[in-house]
Amino acid sequence: MEIFFQNIFNALQWGSFYALIALGYTLVYGVLLLINFAHGDIFMVGAYIAFFVATFLLGSYGVIDPGTFTGPVIVALAIPATMILTSLVGVALERIAYRPLRDKGAHRLYVVITALMCGLLLENGNLALLGASRKRFPDLLEKTVFSLGGISVTNLKILVIAAAIGVFLLLHFIVTRTKIGMAMRAISYDKFAIPLMGIPINNVIVFTFILGSGFAGLAGFLFVMSYPVLDPYMGAIIGWKAFIAAVVGGIGDIRGAFLGGFLLAFVEIGVVAVFPSTLRDLLAFSVLLLILWWKPTGMFGMPQTTKI
Amino acid sequence: MQKYSFKALLLAITVGFVLAVHFQLVDQYVTTVAMLMGINIILSTSLNVVNGYMGEFSCGHAGFMCVGAYVSSVLSVLLFTKDRVFGPALLPEGFAVIGVPLVILIGGVAAALAGLIVAVPSFKTRGDYLAIITIAANYIIISCLENMDVIGGPRGFQGMKRVVGAMEDVWDIPWMPMLVLVGTILSVWAIRRFVSSTYGKGISAICQDEVAAEIMSVNTNKMKLVAFMLSSGLAGVAGGLFAHVYGYVNPQSFNILKSTECLVMVYLGGMGSLSGSVLSAIVFTLLIEALRFAIPALNALAHQLHMVPASYEIGQVWKWVVLPLILILTMQFRPEGFMGKKELSDFFPFLKKFYQRLED
């Protein structure tokens, strides 16, 4: 029974990472109908930025005296810094690679391929510049273990899960209750009529990329705090899986991405708990395939109607 | 004479290349690159059937290639050579001469059947949801093979070199270059005949408007089935050839990165342009190989000009930085790929005239 609850907390933690990344996919997709395949690598870049920000604040580069800040202060300072820097990366990609193509009226799949290439560029550029040796993220928070009736939960796990839920609620609020959220929904509804209504379409798109990449940065930070080894390919697999989670939830829908992320994590952890771990990908993806067979547009996706 | 000119040209190229390899006029490296080019041509043209002509977004092409590679290599090792796991050969080794092409075809058929994983959901699912199913199919296939310990699991599978050796014992000609060339020409021919036939035009109709196509008496489900199975079957053939050329297969060499390469070749050439796919496969292969030589040169130049610190070496890692950069730039300047939706004969009207005169 204790193992069962332990696994549930593990699944919640992994689900939070998947959900945070899947939210970025789904935001960009909802607005632009673009599968931003570079998003997993933006997560990786976020993790590296988190590493450099944290070591900078710890005083590794000689600008700040070591010991100026304590661990929790560093976390509090580094999270916003990481999110801002990562969102700059995302906006730069949009500005340099995607927008010129969009303005030329290229087929949307060419933009998808460009996104794939940008992802490869980030991955290998990182590998080439920083070298293949893996970096170790410093321990910032003292590990506290809460135990509730035999179930032990670290403070980090609670932080991760709380962050995912908080981000979800915030995004849900932004999309459904604010003016810019209304503009985002409007663009996904009709991209041609919206500029005529005086809505600055490019600003809204940039805002979407800021949100998506910022939360990818947050996910990167929380991920390396939990699993403190950084390598350039860490974003690739998580990114693909989060994308799959977003689609199973119903891509373009925030609730879908959130639940899809947790669903994928629960399936994966559940498989590992029962079967040998080499079967994880096989069974997890088979379950997702079955879900898509059963509901072809995902859990929250609307059936697409075609006008004749 | 004109009627046969193109076929004669192809035959001349094939015979010329095989003879050149046989008499060692070209070295091993050039031969390998040429064979890789042929395999890439099969991959990009076959993916173009689904992604270009039918307008779906399939991104798990390497998975089907993997099925073809494994089925054909396991069969050829099982049938034609002595193996540690499978025991003695079931058939005399000399049969390999006829057997290996057949086995590669069987690999293609198996891959076509694996294509059903994607083809059947495509009846109901479209667009990005189908893209996910293809990615999931790719992961599932690789994961399945990694869990089969009989055929090596994650360590990979080998022994095909011995089969090719057995073929050369029977008759000492360069078998693999010949098979790859024949396979390439036949698959491009098959795709060309398929998409330009009245029957095959149904897939372009599905791309433009599925409902209208249905009304115009195109059996959309059947067309999708045929298109997916043709595409994945040819990918399986490419996989079988790949396995026999290199003599070693590993599930991870057919992962999502390989699928990405296939996608890049299709979109670089242009969706729905067969000659574009062939061209981009050739350019892509040559680009990868050219970078292999360009990067040490770049390194030397950068050190000469003191542009990088002396301790830093520009290594082969930079190949995968420069390559995506080149492709991103290409996309910026030609947002429809090399050819767009056009074929080679649209760019060179004399080709069209040359072949149209036959019909008068």
XYZ file of C-alpha atoms in Angstrom:
668
model
C 0.000 0.000 0.000
C 2.820 2.373 0.866
C 4.535 1.552 -2.413
C 1.289 2.304 -4.169
C 1.070 5.800 -2.698
C 4.761 6.354 -3.281
C 4.225 5.551 -6.928
C 1.274 7.893 -7.080
C 3.462 10.727 -5.861
C 6.168 9.812 -8.371
C 3.579 9.820 -11.124
C 2.281 13.181 -9.978
C 5.788 14.579 -10.111
C 6.531 13.264 -13.603
C 3.068 14.281 -14.697
C 3.847 17.809 -13.577
C 6.899 17.958 -15.838
C 4.984 16.545 -18.776
C 2.075 18.875 -18.098
C 4.260 21.975 -17.877
C 5.869 21.184 -21.234
C 2.623 20.030 -22.823
C 1.012 23.345 -21.850
C 3.619 25.150 -23.952
C 2.922 22.903 -26.939
C -0.781 23.342 -26.641
C -0.662 27.131 -26.240
C 1.358 27.609 -29.405
C -0.710 25.043 -31.251
C -3.971 26.599 -30.125
C -2.987 29.988 -31.470
C -0.907 29.184 -34.547
C -1.811 25.584 -35.433
C 1.952 25.069 -35.339
C 3.495 22.016 -33.706
C 6.488 23.690 -32.136
C 8.834 20.705 -32.162
C 11.621 22.858 -30.738
C 9.713 23.114 -27.462
C 11.378 20.089 -25.864
C 14.721 21.667 -26.603
C 13.580 24.978 -25.192
C 12.972 23.006 -22.013
C 16.545 21.728 -22.242
C 17.842 25.261 -22.790
C 15.780 26.301 -19.783
C 17.498 23.665 -17.681
C 20.926 24.904 -18.788
C 19.957 28.514 -18.144
C 18.806 27.437 -14.689
C 22.198 25.832 -14.129
C 24.111 28.919 -15.143
C 21.869 31.279 -13.192
C 22.110 29.137 -10.086
C 25.889 28.776 -10.259
C 26.168 32.501 -10.956
C 24.156 33.301 -7.853
C 26.185 30.805 -5.865
C 29.241 32.818 -6.799
C 31.016 30.467 -9.188
C 31.970 33.185 -11.665
C 33.498 35.631 -9.221
C 30.908 38.382 -9.701
C 28.999 37.611 -6.544
C 30.766 36.547 -3.410
C 30.049 32.945 -2.516
C 27.629 32.731 0.349
C 25.882 36.029 -0.346
C 22.577 34.273 -0.835
C 21.165 31.260 0.905
C 19.581 28.367 -0.967
C 15.917 29.375 -0.795
C 16.762 32.961 -1.810
C 18.665 31.647 -4.813
C 15.690 29.537 -5.822
C 13.390 32.512 -5.466
C 15.707 34.688 -7.582
C 16.659 32.061 -10.122
C 13.155 30.929 -11.046
C 12.012 34.286 -12.475
C 15.409 34.873 -14.089
C 15.316 31.459 -15.753
C 11.776 31.977 -16.951
C 12.571 35.370 -18.456
C 15.756 34.205 -20.185
C 14.103 31.069 -21.561
C 11.166 33.023 -22.885
C 13.659 35.235 -24.695
C 14.993 32.117 -26.436
C 11.474 31.116 -27.449
C 10.650 34.582 -28.751
C 13.944 34.690 -30.652
C 13.047 31.432 -32.399
C 9.629 32.786 -33.299
C 11.067 36.051 -34.552
C 13.969 34.586 -36.539
C 12.651 31.302 -37.862
C 8.873 31.090 -37.784
C 7.601 34.579 -38.489
C 9.391 35.131 -41.822
C 7.972 31.827 -43.057
C 4.514 32.742 -41.838
C 4.699 36.106 -43.564
C 5.661 34.420 -46.810
C 2.555 32.267 -46.550
C 4.478 28.979 -46.471
C 2.543 25.771 -45.889
C 2.277 25.169 -42.183
C 4.171 21.881 -42.372
C 7.250 23.728 -43.636
C 7.135 25.742 -40.429
C 6.909 22.468 -38.501
C 10.023 21.183 -40.251
C 11.801 24.441 -39.478
C 10.838 23.939 -35.846
C 12.318 20.433 -35.923
C 15.529 21.834 -37.365
C 15.643 24.570 -34.713
C 15.348 21.852 -32.080
C 18.278 19.955 -33.578
C 20.234 23.188 -33.775
C 19.686 23.945 -30.087
C 20.581 20.394 -29.056
C 23.743 20.086 -31.091
C 24.768 23.683 -30.687
C 24.698 23.099 -26.966
C 26.687 19.884 -27.367
C 29.262 21.620 -29.538
C 29.656 24.688 -27.348
C 29.527 23.190 -23.877
C 30.992 19.781 -24.607
C 29.680 16.324 -23.942
C 30.518 16.176 -20.253
C 27.399 16.232 -18.152
C 26.887 19.021 -15.705
C 25.678 18.577 -12.173
C 23.131 20.965 -10.774
C 24.024 22.250 -7.296
C 21.792 21.347 -4.372
C 19.906 24.480 -3.490
C 17.168 23.349 -1.159
C 17.684 21.314 1.918
C 15.786 18.106 1.467
C 12.931 17.853 3.928
C 10.922 14.679 4.077
C 7.369 14.903 5.272
C 5.824 11.626 6.226
C 2.122 11.161 6.366
C 1.174 7.804 7.777
C 4.094 5.959 6.265
C 4.130 7.834 2.946
C 7.172 10.041 2.626
C 7.089 13.066 0.368
C 9.982 15.446 -0.177
C 9.423 19.184 -0.207
C 10.723 19.241 -3.793
C 7.958 16.945 -4.987
C 5.363 19.135 -3.359
C 6.954 22.207 -4.948
C 6.879 20.602 -8.395
C 3.285 19.461 -8.146
C 2.166 22.784 -6.709
C 3.976 24.647 -9.489
C 2.240 22.594 -12.174
C -1.181 23.135 -10.661
C -0.482 26.829 -10.134
C 0.660 27.288 -13.733
C -2.408 25.482 -14.983
C -4.752 27.681 -12.965
C -2.905 30.815 -14.060
C -3.031 29.859 -17.730
C -6.652 28.900 -17.471
C -7.344 32.297 -15.955
C -5.353 34.121 -18.638
C -6.997 32.307 -21.502
C -10.561 32.457 -20.303
C -10.746 35.672 -18.289
C -8.378 38.280 -19.695
C -8.443 40.384 -22.810
C -5.255 38.964 -24.266
C -6.575 35.478 -23.633
C -9.673 36.401 -25.555
C -7.449 37.597 -28.396
C -5.604 34.254 -28.325
C -8.821 32.328 -28.586
C -9.998 34.626 -31.334
C -6.851 34.045 -33.397
C -7.236 30.313 -33.143
C -10.847 30.725 -34.235
C -10.225 32.818 -37.323
C -6.790 34.078 -38.274
C -7.937 36.233 -41.166
C -10.716 38.234 -39.579
C -8.788 39.085 -36.408
C -6.326 41.656 -37.828
C -9.346 43.418 -39.311
C -10.733 43.828 -35.797
C -7.657 45.797 -34.804
C -6.004 43.064 -32.777
C -2.198 43.113 -33.167
C -1.810 39.484 -34.148
C 1.984 39.373 -33.919
C 2.021 40.780 -30.393
C -0.422 38.144 -29.261
C 1.709 35.434 -30.852
C 4.834 36.765 -29.128
C 2.935 36.764 -25.845
C 1.972 33.141 -26.447
C 5.594 32.203 -27.028
C 6.624 34.103 -23.883
C 4.109 32.131 -21.820
C 4.954 28.750 -23.365
C 8.727 29.112 -23.219
C 8.664 30.693 -19.781
C 6.863 27.688 -18.369
C 9.239 25.383 -20.235
C 12.019 27.237 -18.413
C 10.233 26.699 -15.114
C 9.883 23.014 -15.947
C 13.591 22.869 -16.780
C 14.489 24.459 -13.463
C 12.281 22.130 -11.440
C 13.477 19.121 -13.427
C 17.161 19.698 -12.765
C 16.403 20.361 -9.127
C 14.801 16.940 -8.916
C 17.182 15.063 -11.231
C 20.371 17.106 -11.045
C 22.152 15.887 -14.196
C 22.086 18.000 -17.346
C 22.745 16.671 -20.806
C 21.977 18.201 -24.196
C 19.585 15.458 -25.257
C 17.437 15.559 -22.142
C 14.838 17.683 -23.897
C 14.317 15.473 -26.911
C 12.569 12.491 -25.368
C 10.628 14.431 -22.759
C 9.599 16.867 -25.455
C 8.239 14.174 -27.778
C 6.430 12.505 -24.908
C 4.918 15.770 -23.696
C 3.746 16.459 -27.218
C 2.072 13.076 -27.319
C 0.487 13.844 -23.965
C -0.793 17.160 -25.284
C -2.377 15.479 -28.277
C -3.964 12.706 -26.247
C -5.509 15.384 -24.079
C -6.786 17.167 -27.144
C -4.254 19.603 -28.542
C -5.192 23.254 -28.331
C -7.014 22.761 -25.041
C -5.280 23.679 -21.792
C -7.210 21.208 -19.639
C -6.337 18.504 -22.170
C -2.608 19.180 -21.986
C -2.683 19.198 -18.204
C -4.611 15.966 -17.864
C -2.758 14.332 -20.766
C 0.571 14.963 -19.032
C -0.635 13.342 -15.818
C -2.257 10.481 -17.721
C 0.990 9.672 -19.525
C 2.944 9.760 -16.271
C 0.435 7.522 -14.495
C 0.503 5.008 -17.334
C 4.306 4.994 -17.411
C 4.772 4.649 -13.673
C 1.995 2.067 -13.538
C 3.652 -0.006 -16.252
C 7.020 0.129 -14.520
C 5.440 -0.884 -11.218
C 3.972 -4.052 -12.721
C 6.133 -5.015 -15.718
C 9.881 -4.888 -16.436
C 10.959 -1.326 -17.099
C 12.086 -2.076 -20.666
C 8.440 -2.448 -21.609
C 7.639 1.086 -20.458
C 7.615 2.844 -23.826
C 5.919 -0.053 -25.569
C 2.958 -0.313 -23.217
C 2.636 3.407 -22.527
C 2.430 4.246 -26.202
C 0.100 1.356 -26.905
C -2.312 2.670 -24.277
C -2.150 6.126 -25.820
C -2.741 4.643 -29.261
C -5.833 2.886 -27.957
C -7.101 6.136 -26.454
C -6.680 7.856 -29.795
C -8.469 5.000 -31.553
C -11.318 5.358 -29.138
C -11.419 9.169 -29.197
C -9.742 10.322 -32.409
C -9.457 13.974 -31.362
C -8.197 13.413 -27.845
C -9.960 13.665 -24.530
C -10.995 17.317 -24.758
C -10.626 17.900 -28.488
C -13.658 18.979 -30.433
C -14.530 16.817 -33.415
C -13.501 18.733 -36.500
C -16.401 19.618 -38.707
C -15.909 20.256 -42.376
C -18.125 22.558 -44.338
C -19.064 21.458 -47.783
C 14.214 5.486 -80.133
C 12.894 8.378 -78.041
C 10.465 6.054 -76.388
C 13.229 4.012 -74.873
C 15.765 6.778 -74.356
C 15.033 7.261 -70.652
C 14.994 3.588 -69.876
C 18.194 3.110 -71.856
C 19.791 5.908 -69.874
C 18.805 4.303 -66.570
C 20.058 0.918 -67.739
C 23.325 2.484 -68.867
C 23.767 4.184 -65.483
C 23.060 0.954 -63.609
C 25.331 -1.194 -65.746
C 28.000 1.495 -65.822
C 27.981 1.899 -62.053
C 28.026 -1.838 -61.374
C 30.881 -2.335 -63.816
C 32.762 0.592 -62.301
C 32.406 -0.935 -58.854
C 33.314 -4.377 -60.130
C 36.522 -3.259 -61.781
C 37.255 -0.999 -58.816
C 37.219 2.216 -60.800
C 35.464 3.871 -57.863
C 36.606 3.295 -54.313
C 34.691 1.789 -51.410
C 33.735 5.156 -49.960
C 32.093 6.436 -53.143
C 30.215 3.155 -53.502
C 28.883 3.365 -49.953
C 27.781 6.963 -50.409
C 26.057 6.059 -53.671
C 24.232 3.181 -51.998
C 23.188 5.423 -49.105
C 21.926 7.898 -51.658
C 19.798 5.221 -53.301
C 18.322 4.187 -49.955
C 17.589 7.812 -49.106
C 15.883 8.268 -52.462
C 13.568 5.338 -51.726
C 12.828 6.734 -48.270
C 12.067 10.262 -49.377
C 9.987 9.333 -52.412
C 7.963 6.801 -50.451
C 7.308 9.251 -47.632
C 6.280 11.792 -50.232
C 3.349 9.566 -51.191
C 1.803 10.107 -47.768
C 3.174 13.501 -46.736
C 3.220 15.174 -50.112
C 0.567 13.694 -52.325
C -1.915 12.762 -49.605
C -1.141 15.766 -47.399
C -0.978 13.832 -44.135
C 1.832 14.371 -41.659
C 3.436 11.007 -41.037
C 6.551 11.282 -38.896
C 7.321 7.674 -38.065
C 8.735 6.533 -41.374
C 11.861 5.036 -39.810
C 9.669 2.640 -37.835
C 8.536 0.897 -41.010
C 12.071 0.926 -42.299
C 12.992 -0.836 -39.068
C 10.396 -3.561 -39.619
C 11.655 -4.170 -43.139
C 15.269 -4.208 -42.029
C 14.697 -6.667 -39.199
C 12.364 -9.044 -41.036
C 14.617 -9.281 -44.067
C 17.831 -9.647 -42.095
C 16.435 -12.267 -39.746
C 15.058 -14.228 -42.681
C 18.234 -14.046 -44.709
C 20.416 -15.069 -41.768
C 17.981 -17.851 -40.870
C 17.768 -19.221 -44.404
C 21.148 -18.711 -45.979
C 23.857 -18.817 -43.363
C 25.021 -20.584 -40.273
C 24.306 -18.590 -37.162
C 25.087 -18.951 -33.483
C 21.459 -18.476 -32.469
C 19.519 -19.857 -35.405
C 21.739 -22.841 -36.135
C 22.671 -24.067 -39.605
C 21.242 -22.569 -42.759
C 17.859 -23.952 -43.773
C 18.600 -23.642 -47.473
C 21.853 -24.159 -49.373
C 23.960 -21.018 -49.261
C 23.986 -20.731 -53.031
C 20.267 -19.975 -53.025
C 21.092 -16.607 -51.515
C 21.524 -15.198 -55.012
C 17.803 -15.521 -55.687
C 16.807 -15.504 -52.063
C 18.121 -12.169 -50.847
C 16.118 -9.994 -53.270
C 13.056 -12.063 -52.361
C 13.753 -11.732 -48.661
C 14.106 -7.959 -49.016
C 10.735 -7.910 -50.767
C 9.227 -9.984 -47.951
C 10.628 -7.394 -45.545
C 8.785 -4.782 -47.568
C 5.543 -6.762 -47.322
C 5.979 -7.077 -43.555
C 6.551 -3.332 -43.300
C 3.421 -2.737 -45.368
C 1.480 -4.854 -42.882
C 3.005 -2.816 -40.040
C 1.747 0.218 -41.914
C -1.734 -0.963 -41.027
C -1.131 0.328 -37.465
C -1.225 3.774 -38.978
C -3.505 3.187 -41.943
C -6.511 1.897 -40.021
C -6.744 4.829 -37.560
C -6.356 7.211 -40.498
C -9.909 6.380 -41.569
C -11.225 8.417 -38.688
C -8.272 10.538 -37.626
C -6.655 13.295 -39.615
C -3.930 15.865 -39.357
C -1.932 16.250 -36.205
C -3.681 13.442 -34.370
C -2.513 11.099 -37.081
C 0.986 12.542 -36.731
C 0.979 11.375 -33.127
C -0.159 7.922 -34.088
C 2.789 7.658 -36.467
C 5.247 8.827 -33.805
C 3.738 6.370 -31.332
C 3.988 3.617 -33.964
C 7.657 4.401 -34.418
C 8.285 4.177 -30.666
C 6.225 1.002 -30.349
C 8.092 -0.771 -33.155
C 11.512 0.154 -31.790
C 10.501 -0.771 -28.264
C 9.117 -4.142 -29.441
C 12.395 -5.012 -31.133
C 14.447 -3.890 -28.172
C 12.523 -6.330 -26.028
C 13.110 -9.320 -28.319
C 16.222 -10.930 -26.956
C 16.354 -13.650 -29.621
C 17.364 -11.161 -32.279
C 19.764 -9.248 -30.096
C 17.456 -6.727 -28.447
C 19.146 -3.372 -27.953
C 22.521 -4.854 -28.958
C 21.416 -5.133 -32.560
C 21.541 -7.949 -35.060
C 24.212 -8.941 -37.536
C 25.269 -11.684 -39.911
C 24.007 -10.243 -43.170
C 27.575 -9.682 -44.350
C 28.009 -13.460 -44.450
C 24.928 -13.798 -46.642
C 26.232 -11.185 -49.046
C 29.539 -13.035 -48.955
C 27.737 -16.231 -49.898
C 26.180 -14.422 -52.848
C 29.591 -13.268 -53.993
C 30.906 -16.830 -53.723
C 28.355 -17.938 -56.284
C 29.051 -15.183 -58.698
C 31.598 -12.513 -57.957
C 29.846 -9.289 -58.847
C 29.022 -6.326 -56.585
C 25.608 -7.543 -55.507
C 24.582 -4.881 -53.042
C 25.265 -1.816 -55.256
C 23.304 -3.564 -57.978
C 20.368 -4.426 -55.727
C 20.247 -0.924 -54.286
C 20.243 0.669 -57.724
C 17.599 -1.692 -59.063
C 15.508 -1.206 -55.941
C 15.772 2.578 -56.188
C 14.807 2.681 -59.845
C 11.938 0.244 -59.384
C 10.480 2.068 -56.395
C 10.644 5.476 -58.004
C 9.070 3.947 -61.096
C 6.324 2.291 -59.052
C 5.506 5.522 -57.215
C 5.547 7.484 -60.450
C 3.169 5.030 -62.112
C 0.949 4.965 -59.026
C 0.506 8.700 -58.479
C 0.031 9.481 -62.145
C -2.531 6.752 -62.738
C -6.241 7.518 -62.635
C -6.551 5.263 -59.623
C -3.671 6.927 -57.811
C -4.946 10.450 -58.483
C -7.446 9.594 -55.758
C -4.814 10.364 -53.138
C -4.269 13.867 -54.496
C -8.032 14.255 -54.417
C -8.057 13.275 -50.733
C -5.346 15.868 -50.102
C -7.416 18.647 -51.609
C -10.819 17.793 -50.198
C -11.730 14.519 -48.628
C -15.493 15.010 -48.730
C -15.491 16.103 -52.350
C -13.297 13.135 -53.228
C -15.731 10.808 -51.531
C -18.601 12.312 -53.531
C -16.606 11.917 -56.733
C -16.591 8.170 -56.083
C -13.071 7.905 -54.639
C -13.100 5.145 -52.057
C -11.195 7.256 -49.535
C -10.619 4.551 -46.953
C -9.234 2.184 -49.534
C -7.041 4.879 -51.062
C -5.613 5.730 -47.648
C -4.948 2.071 -46.992
C -3.181 1.678 -50.332
C -1.159 4.860 -49.926
C 0.009 4.030 -46.396
C 0.834 0.462 -47.289
C 2.732 1.452 -50.419
C 4.662 4.074 -48.515
C 5.546 1.895 -45.552
C 6.235 -1.119 -47.771
C 8.797 0.781 -49.792
C 10.309 2.086 -46.568
C 10.629 -1.564 -45.546
C 12.443 -2.339 -48.792
C 14.787 0.564 -48.083
C 15.333 -0.850 -44.608
C 16.123 -4.312 -45.993
C 18.667 -2.847 -48.391
C 20.146 -0.731 -45.585
C 20.524 -3.794 -43.368
C 22.256 -5.804 -46.079
C 24.538 -2.959 -47.100
C 25.800 -2.311 -43.579
C 25.507 -5.860 -42.293
C 24.331 -4.651 -38.906
C 21.043 -3.270 -37.618
C 20.180 -1.756 -34.280
C 16.724 -0.590 -33.194
C 18.046 2.794 -32.140
C 19.345 3.540 -35.631
C 15.697 3.755 -36.714
C 14.593 6.191 -34.044
C 12.799 9.463 -34.398
C 15.969 11.159 -35.641
C 15.982 8.940 -38.728
C 12.313 9.780 -39.265
C 13.243 13.439 -39.017
C 15.820 12.945 -41.756
C 13.137 11.427 -43.989
C 10.801 14.335 -43.265
C 13.505 16.854 -44.031
C 14.211 15.230 -47.367
C 10.544 15.342 -48.350
C 9.964 18.958 -47.371
C 13.279 20.110 -48.757
C 12.334 18.680 -52.129
C 8.796 19.960 -52.077
C 5.532 18.301 -51.129
C 4.078 16.361 -53.991
C 7.100 16.577 -56.259
C 8.696 13.244 -57.031
C 11.727 14.650 -58.802
C 12.077 17.106 -55.930
C 12.285 14.226 -53.473
C 14.915 12.467 -55.542
C 16.896 15.665 -55.869
C 16.690 16.514 -52.174
C 17.715 12.985 -51.175
C 20.808 13.328 -53.346
C 21.577 16.829 -52.064
C 21.009 15.822 -48.443
C 23.302 12.794 -48.669
C 25.991 14.786 -50.420
C 25.655 17.595 -47.880
C 26.205 15.246 -44.959
C 29.242 13.739 -46.623
C 30.599 17.110 -47.720
C 30.379 18.444 -44.176
C 32.492 15.535 -43.028
C 35.344 17.037 -45.026
C 34.376 20.660 -44.693
C 34.537 20.743 -40.914
C 38.230 19.833 -40.499
C 38.963 22.405 -43.200
C 36.906 24.962 -41.327
C 38.747 24.066 -38.147
C 42.120 24.606 -39.801
C 40.965 27.918 -41.258
C 39.578 29.164 -37.966
C 42.848 28.336 -36.218
C 44.818 30.016 -38.983
C 42.842 33.209 -38.536
C 42.908 32.913 -34.720
C 39.140 33.090 -34.620
C 38.820 30.400 -31.969
C 41.032 29.751 -28.950
C 43.898 27.392 -29.756
C 42.663 24.828 -27.254
C 39.258 24.532 -28.930
C 38.803 22.134 -31.815
C 35.838 22.400 -34.156
C 34.854 18.752 -34.188
C 32.377 16.644 -36.099
C 29.685 17.672 -33.590
C 29.405 20.850 -35.571
C 28.111 18.862 -38.527
C 24.719 18.642 -36.871
C 24.824 22.334 -36.062
C 25.711 23.456 -39.568
C 23.283 21.071 -41.263
C 20.083 22.299 -39.544
C 21.294 25.855 -40.033
C 21.658 25.303 -43.770
C 18.214 23.698 -43.897
C 16.585 26.531 -41.920
C 18.138 29.051 -44.286
C 16.995 27.041 -47.311
C 13.470 27.081 -45.935
C 13.656 30.858 -45.520
C 14.638 31.410 -49.121
C 12.546 28.683 -50.711
C 9.575 28.228 -48.386
C 8.132 25.568 -50.667
C 11.191 23.386 -50.938
C 13.345 23.069 -54.051
C 10.579 22.267 -56.458
C 7.293 23.230 -54.806
C 4.629 21.093 -56.385
C 6.380 21.046 -59.758
C 8.282 18.264 -61.448
C 11.566 18.471 -63.292
C 9.802 18.616 -66.643
C 8.033 21.823 -65.578
C 11.384 23.519 -65.138
C 12.922 22.182 -68.318
C 10.225 22.340 -70.981
C 12.364 20.597 -73.556
C 12.157 17.410 -71.501
C 8.403 17.580 -71.654
C 8.425 18.265 -75.384
C 10.839 15.449 -75.953
C 8.564 12.936 -74.331
C 5.269 14.394 -75.515
C 6.203 13.936 -79.139
C 5.897 10.205 -78.576
C 2.215 10.454 -78.011
C 1.504 12.225 -81.295
